[in-house]
PDB file of C-alpha atoms in Angstrom:
ATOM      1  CA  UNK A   1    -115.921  38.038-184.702  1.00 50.00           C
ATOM      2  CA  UNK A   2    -117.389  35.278-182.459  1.00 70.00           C
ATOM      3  CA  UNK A   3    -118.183  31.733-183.601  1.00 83.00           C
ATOM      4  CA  UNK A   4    -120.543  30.860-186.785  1.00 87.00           C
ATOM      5  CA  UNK A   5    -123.424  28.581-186.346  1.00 90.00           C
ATOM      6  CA  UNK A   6    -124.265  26.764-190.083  1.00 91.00           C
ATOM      7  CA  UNK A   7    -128.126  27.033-189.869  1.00 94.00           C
ATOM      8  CA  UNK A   8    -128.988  26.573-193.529  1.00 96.00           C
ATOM      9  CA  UNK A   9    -128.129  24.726-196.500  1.00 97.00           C
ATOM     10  CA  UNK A  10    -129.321  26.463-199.966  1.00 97.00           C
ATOM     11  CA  UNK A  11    -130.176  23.266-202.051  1.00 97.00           C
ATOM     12  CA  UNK A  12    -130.741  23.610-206.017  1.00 97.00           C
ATOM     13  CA  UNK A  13    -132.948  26.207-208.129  1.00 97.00           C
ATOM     14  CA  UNK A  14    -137.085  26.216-207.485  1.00 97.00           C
ATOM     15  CA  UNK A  15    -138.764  27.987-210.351  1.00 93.00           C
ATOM     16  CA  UNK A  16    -137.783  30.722-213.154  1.00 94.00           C
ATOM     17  CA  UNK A  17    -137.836  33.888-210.344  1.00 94.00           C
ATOM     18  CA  UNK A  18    -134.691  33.587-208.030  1.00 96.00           C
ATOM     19  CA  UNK A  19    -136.230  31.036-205.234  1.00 97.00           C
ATOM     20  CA  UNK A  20    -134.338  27.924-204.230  1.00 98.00           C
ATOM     21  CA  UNK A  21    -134.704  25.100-202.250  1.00 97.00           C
ATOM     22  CA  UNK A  22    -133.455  25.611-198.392  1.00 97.00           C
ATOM     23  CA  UNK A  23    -132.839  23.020-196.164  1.00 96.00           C
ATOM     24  CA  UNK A  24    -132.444  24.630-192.545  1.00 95.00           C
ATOM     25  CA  UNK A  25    -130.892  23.378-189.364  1.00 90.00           C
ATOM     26  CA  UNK A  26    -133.111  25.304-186.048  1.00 89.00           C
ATOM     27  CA  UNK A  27    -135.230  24.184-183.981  1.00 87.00           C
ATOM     28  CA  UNK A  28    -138.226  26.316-186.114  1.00 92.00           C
ATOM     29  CA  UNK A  29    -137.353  26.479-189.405  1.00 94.00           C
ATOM     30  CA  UNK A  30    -138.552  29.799-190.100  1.00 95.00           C
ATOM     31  CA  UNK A  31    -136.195  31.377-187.503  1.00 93.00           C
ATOM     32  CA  UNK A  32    -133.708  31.759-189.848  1.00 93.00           C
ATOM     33  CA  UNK A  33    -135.747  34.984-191.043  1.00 93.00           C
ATOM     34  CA  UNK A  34    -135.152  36.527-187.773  1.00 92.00           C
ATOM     35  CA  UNK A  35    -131.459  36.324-187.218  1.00 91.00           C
ATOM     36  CA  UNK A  36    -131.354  39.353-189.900  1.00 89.00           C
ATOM     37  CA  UNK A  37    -128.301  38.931-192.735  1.00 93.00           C
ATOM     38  CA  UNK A  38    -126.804  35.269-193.074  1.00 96.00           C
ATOM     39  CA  UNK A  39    -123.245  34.909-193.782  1.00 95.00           C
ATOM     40  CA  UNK A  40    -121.303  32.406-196.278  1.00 95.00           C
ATOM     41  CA  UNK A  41    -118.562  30.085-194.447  1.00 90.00           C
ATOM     42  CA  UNK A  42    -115.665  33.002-195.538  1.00 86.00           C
ATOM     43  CA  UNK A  43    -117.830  35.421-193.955  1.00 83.00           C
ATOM     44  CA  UNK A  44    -117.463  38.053-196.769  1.00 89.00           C
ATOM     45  CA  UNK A  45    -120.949  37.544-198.652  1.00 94.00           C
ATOM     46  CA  UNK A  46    -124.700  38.123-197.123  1.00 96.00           C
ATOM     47  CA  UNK A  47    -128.090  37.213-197.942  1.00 97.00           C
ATOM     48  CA  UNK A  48    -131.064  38.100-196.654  1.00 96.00           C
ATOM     49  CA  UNK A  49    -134.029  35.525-196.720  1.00 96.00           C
ATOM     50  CA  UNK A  50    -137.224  38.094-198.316  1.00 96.00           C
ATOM     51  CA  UNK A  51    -139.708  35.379-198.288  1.00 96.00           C
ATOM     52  CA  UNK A  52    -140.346  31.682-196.852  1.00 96.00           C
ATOM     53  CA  UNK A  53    -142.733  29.307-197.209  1.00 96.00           C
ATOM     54  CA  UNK A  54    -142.991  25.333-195.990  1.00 95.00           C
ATOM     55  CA  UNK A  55    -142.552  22.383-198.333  1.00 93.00           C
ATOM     56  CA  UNK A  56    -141.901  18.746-198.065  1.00 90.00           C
ATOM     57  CA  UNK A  57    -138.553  18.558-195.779  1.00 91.00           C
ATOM     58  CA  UNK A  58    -137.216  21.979-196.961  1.00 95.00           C
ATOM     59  CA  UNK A  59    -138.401  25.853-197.093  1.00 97.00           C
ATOM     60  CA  UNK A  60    -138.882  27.238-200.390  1.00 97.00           C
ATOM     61  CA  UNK A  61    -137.202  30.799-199.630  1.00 97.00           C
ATOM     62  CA  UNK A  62    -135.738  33.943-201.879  1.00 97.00           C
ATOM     63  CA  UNK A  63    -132.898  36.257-201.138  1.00 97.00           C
ATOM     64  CA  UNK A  64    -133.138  40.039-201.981  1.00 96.00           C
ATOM     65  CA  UNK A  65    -131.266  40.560-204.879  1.00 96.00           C
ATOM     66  CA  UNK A  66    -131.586  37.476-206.475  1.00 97.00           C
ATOM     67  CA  UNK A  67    -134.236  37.567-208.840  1.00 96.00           C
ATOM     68  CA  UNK A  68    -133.479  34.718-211.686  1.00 96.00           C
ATOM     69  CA  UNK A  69    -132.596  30.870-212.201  1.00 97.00           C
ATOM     70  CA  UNK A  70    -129.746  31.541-213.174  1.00 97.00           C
ATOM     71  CA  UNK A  71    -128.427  33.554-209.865  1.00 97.00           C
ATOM     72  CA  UNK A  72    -130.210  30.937-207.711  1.00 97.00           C
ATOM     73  CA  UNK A  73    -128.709  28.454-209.666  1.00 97.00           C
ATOM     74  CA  UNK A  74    -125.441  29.797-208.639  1.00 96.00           C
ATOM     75  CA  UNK A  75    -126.099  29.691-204.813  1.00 97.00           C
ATOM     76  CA  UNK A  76    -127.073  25.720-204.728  1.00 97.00           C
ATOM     77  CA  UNK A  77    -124.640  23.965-201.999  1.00 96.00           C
ATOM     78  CA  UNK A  78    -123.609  27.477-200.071  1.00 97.00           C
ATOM     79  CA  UNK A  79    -124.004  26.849-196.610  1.00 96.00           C
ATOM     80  CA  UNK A  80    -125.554  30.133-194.196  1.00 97.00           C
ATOM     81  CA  UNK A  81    -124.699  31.050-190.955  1.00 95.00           C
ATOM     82  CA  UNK A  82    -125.007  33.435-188.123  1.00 94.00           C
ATOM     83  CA  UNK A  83    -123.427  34.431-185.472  1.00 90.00           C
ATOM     84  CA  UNK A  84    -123.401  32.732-182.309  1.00 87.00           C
ATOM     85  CA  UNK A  85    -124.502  35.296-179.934  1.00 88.00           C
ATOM     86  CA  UNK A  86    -127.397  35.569-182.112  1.00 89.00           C
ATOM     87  CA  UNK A  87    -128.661  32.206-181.348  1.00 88.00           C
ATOM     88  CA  UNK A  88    -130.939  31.699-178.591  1.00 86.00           C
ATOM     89  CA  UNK A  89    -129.735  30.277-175.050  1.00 86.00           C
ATOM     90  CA  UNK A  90    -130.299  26.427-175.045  1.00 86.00           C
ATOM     91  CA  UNK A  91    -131.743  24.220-172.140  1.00 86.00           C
ATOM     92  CA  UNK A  92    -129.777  22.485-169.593  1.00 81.00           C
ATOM     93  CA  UNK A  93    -128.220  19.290-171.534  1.00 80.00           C
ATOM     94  CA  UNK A  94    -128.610  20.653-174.819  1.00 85.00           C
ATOM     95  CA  UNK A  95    -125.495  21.955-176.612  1.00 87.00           C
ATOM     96  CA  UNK A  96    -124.637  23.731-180.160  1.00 87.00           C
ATOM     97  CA  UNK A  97    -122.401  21.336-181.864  1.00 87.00           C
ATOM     98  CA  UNK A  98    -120.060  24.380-181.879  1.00 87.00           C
ATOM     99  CA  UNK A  99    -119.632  24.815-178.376  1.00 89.00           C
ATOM    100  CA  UNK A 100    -118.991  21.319-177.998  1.00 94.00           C
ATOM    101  CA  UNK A 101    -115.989  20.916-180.862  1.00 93.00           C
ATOM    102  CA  UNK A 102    -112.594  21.451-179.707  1.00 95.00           C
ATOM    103  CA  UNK A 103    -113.009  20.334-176.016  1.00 97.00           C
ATOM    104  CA  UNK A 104    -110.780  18.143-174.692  1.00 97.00           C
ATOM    105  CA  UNK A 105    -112.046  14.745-174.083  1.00 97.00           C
ATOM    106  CA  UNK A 106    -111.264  12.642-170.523  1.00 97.00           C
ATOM    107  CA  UNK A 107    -111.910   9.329-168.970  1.00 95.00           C
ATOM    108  CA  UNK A 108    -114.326   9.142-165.905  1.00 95.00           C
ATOM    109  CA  UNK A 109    -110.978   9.033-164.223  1.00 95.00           C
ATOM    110  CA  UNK A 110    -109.318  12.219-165.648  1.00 93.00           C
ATOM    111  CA  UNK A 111    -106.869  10.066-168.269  1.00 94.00           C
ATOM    112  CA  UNK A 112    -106.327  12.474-171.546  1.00 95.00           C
ATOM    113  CA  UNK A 113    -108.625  10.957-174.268  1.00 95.00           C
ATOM    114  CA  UNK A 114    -108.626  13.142-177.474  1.00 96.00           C
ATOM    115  CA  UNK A 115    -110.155  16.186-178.399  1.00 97.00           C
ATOM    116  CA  UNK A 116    -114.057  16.498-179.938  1.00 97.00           C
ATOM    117  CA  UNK A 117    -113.627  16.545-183.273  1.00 96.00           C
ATOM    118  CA  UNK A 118    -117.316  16.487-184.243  1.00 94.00           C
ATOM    119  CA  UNK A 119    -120.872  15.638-183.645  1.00 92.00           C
ATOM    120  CA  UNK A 120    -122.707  13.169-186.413  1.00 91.00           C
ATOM    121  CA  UNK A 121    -126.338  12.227-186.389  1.00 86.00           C
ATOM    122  CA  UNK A 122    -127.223   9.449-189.362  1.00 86.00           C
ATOM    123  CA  UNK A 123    -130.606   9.385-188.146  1.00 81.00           C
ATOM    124  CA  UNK A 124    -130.369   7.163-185.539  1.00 84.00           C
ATOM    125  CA  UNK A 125    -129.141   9.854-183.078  1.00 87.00           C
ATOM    126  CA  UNK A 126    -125.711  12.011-182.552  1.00 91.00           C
ATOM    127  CA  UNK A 127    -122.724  10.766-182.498  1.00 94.00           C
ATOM    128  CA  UNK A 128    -119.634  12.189-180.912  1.00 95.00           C
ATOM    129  CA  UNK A 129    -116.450  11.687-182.838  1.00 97.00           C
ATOM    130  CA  UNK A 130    -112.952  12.237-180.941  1.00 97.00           C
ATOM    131  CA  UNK A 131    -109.287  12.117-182.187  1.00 96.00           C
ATOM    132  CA  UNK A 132    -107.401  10.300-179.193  1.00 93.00           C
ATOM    133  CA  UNK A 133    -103.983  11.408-178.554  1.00 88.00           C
ATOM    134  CA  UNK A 134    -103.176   8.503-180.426  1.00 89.00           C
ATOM    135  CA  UNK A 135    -104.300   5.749-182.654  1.00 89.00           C
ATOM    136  CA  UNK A 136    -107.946   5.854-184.792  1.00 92.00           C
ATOM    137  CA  UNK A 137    -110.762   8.135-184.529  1.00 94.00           C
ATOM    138  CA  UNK A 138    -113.555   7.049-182.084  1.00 93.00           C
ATOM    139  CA  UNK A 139    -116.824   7.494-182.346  1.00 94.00           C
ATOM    140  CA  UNK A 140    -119.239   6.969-179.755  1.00 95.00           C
ATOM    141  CA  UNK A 141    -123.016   7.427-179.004  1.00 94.00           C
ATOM    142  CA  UNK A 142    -124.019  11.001-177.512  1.00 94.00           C
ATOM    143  CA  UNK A 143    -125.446  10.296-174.667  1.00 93.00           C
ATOM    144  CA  UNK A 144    -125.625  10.778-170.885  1.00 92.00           C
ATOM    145  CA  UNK A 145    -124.515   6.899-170.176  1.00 94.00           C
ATOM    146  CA  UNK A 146    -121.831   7.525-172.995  1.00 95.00           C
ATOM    147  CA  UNK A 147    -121.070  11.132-172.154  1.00 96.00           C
ATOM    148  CA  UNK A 148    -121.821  11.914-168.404  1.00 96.00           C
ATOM    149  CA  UNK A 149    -120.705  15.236-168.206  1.00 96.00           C
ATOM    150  CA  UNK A 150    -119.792  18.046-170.568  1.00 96.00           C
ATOM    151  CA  UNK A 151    -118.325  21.323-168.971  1.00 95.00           C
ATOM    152  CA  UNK A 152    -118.611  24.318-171.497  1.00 92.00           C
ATOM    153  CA  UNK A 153    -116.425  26.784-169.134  1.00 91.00           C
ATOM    154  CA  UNK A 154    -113.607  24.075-168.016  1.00 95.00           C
ATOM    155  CA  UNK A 155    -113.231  22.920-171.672  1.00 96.00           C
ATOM    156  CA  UNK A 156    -114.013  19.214-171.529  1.00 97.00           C
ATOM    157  CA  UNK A 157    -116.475  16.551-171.862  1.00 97.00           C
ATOM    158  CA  UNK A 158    -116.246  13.674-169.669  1.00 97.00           C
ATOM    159  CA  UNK A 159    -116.363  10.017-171.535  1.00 96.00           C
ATOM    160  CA  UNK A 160    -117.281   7.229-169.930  1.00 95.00           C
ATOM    161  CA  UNK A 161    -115.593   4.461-173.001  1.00 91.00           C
ATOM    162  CA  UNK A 162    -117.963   1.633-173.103  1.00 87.00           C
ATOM    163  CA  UNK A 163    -117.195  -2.022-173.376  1.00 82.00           C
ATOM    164  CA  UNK A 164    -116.951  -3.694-176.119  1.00 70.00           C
ATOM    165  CA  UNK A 165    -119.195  -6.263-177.237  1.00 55.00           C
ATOM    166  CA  UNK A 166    -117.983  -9.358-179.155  1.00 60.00           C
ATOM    167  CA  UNK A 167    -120.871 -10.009-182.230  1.00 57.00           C
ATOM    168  CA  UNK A 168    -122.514 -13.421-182.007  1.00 54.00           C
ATOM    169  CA  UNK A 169    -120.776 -16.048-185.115  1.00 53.00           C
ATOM    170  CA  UNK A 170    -122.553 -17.207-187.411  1.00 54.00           C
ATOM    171  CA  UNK A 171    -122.173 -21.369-187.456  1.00 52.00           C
ATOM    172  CA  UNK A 172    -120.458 -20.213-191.172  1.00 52.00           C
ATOM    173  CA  UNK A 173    -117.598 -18.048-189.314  1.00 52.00           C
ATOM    174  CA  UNK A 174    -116.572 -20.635-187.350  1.00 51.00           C
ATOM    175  CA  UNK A 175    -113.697 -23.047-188.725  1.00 48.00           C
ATOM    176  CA  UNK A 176    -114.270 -25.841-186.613  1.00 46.00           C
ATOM    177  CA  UNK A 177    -118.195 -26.052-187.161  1.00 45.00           C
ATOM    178  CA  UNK A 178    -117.569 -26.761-190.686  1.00 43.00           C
ATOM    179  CA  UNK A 179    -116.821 -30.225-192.590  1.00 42.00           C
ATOM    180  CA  UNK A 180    -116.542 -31.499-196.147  1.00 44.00           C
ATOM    181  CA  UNK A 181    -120.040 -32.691-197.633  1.00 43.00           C
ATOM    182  CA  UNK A 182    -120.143 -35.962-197.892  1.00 47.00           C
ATOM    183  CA  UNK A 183    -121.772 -37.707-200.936  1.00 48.00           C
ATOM    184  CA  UNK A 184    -125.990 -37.636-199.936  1.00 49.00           C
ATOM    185  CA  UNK A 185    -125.744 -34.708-198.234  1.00 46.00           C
ATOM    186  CA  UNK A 186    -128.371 -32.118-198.951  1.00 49.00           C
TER     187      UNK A 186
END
């Protein structure tokens, strides 16, 4: 079986008749109707959207066969997916998160890194995370200054590690800034 793609999230119970809340993850969030039978992470259960509609920052959706609370109840937290060959092709500089974790991870100049670990967005855009060969977990900003070059078919993305930045101090931080109040000092 090829890769799975997580494109759905089935949140908590909507209603007395088997509809939950569905938080999905493509581009259009009613394509999830179209890749036909979504899988569970193991792979060994299916569901099958029957109807959609739009609400605040979610779908409103039911599966066939589920028909009460109490069964959609039981779905909350169950995350869908498809398989990857079902997805459509992306752009030039646009990658599936899945394609991209595993690949090995080099300097500009070739040096072993890490491997890709993940890809993060907190909402103030994605984040690439890499385990080095050695030492912490990096995580860096996903972007074409930060990441020049990703190469699907050779297996690697190409960082280029920026420099860090020491914060300004605050005149608080700094030892030698600071004295003992004298009496009449505000």
């Amino acid at each position: 079986m090829s890769a799975l793609v997580c494109v759905a999230r089935i949140g908590a119970a909507h209603g007395v008749r088997g509809a939950v809340k569905l938080w999905t993850f493509t581009e259009d969030p009613f394509a999830i109707k179209r890749y036909g039978p979504l899988l569970a992470k193991d792979g060994k259960r299916q569901f099958e959207v029957a109807t959609a509609r739009e609400a605040r920052d979610h779908l409103v959706a039911t599966f066939k066969g589920v028909t009460t609370r109490d069964e959609a109840e039981r779905l909350n937290g169950i995350e869908l997916y498809v398989a990857r060959e079902k997805l459509p092709a992306t752009d030039a500089d646009e990658y599936y998160h899945t394609d991209l974790i595993g690949l090995a991870a080099v300097t500009t100049d070739g040096e072993p890194l890490g491997r890709v670990l993940a890809i993060h967005n907190f909402g103030a855009g994605d984040i690439i995370e890499i385990a080095p060969l050695k030492g912490t977990t990096m995580l860096l900003p996903f972007s074409n200054a930060v990441v020049p070059e990703v190469d699907l078919a050779g297996g690697r993305v190409v960082i280029a590690l920026p420099l860090e930045v020491e914060g300004d101090r605050d005149e608080g931080d700094d030892p030698s800034a600071s004295r003992p109040r004298e009496r009449g000092d505000p």
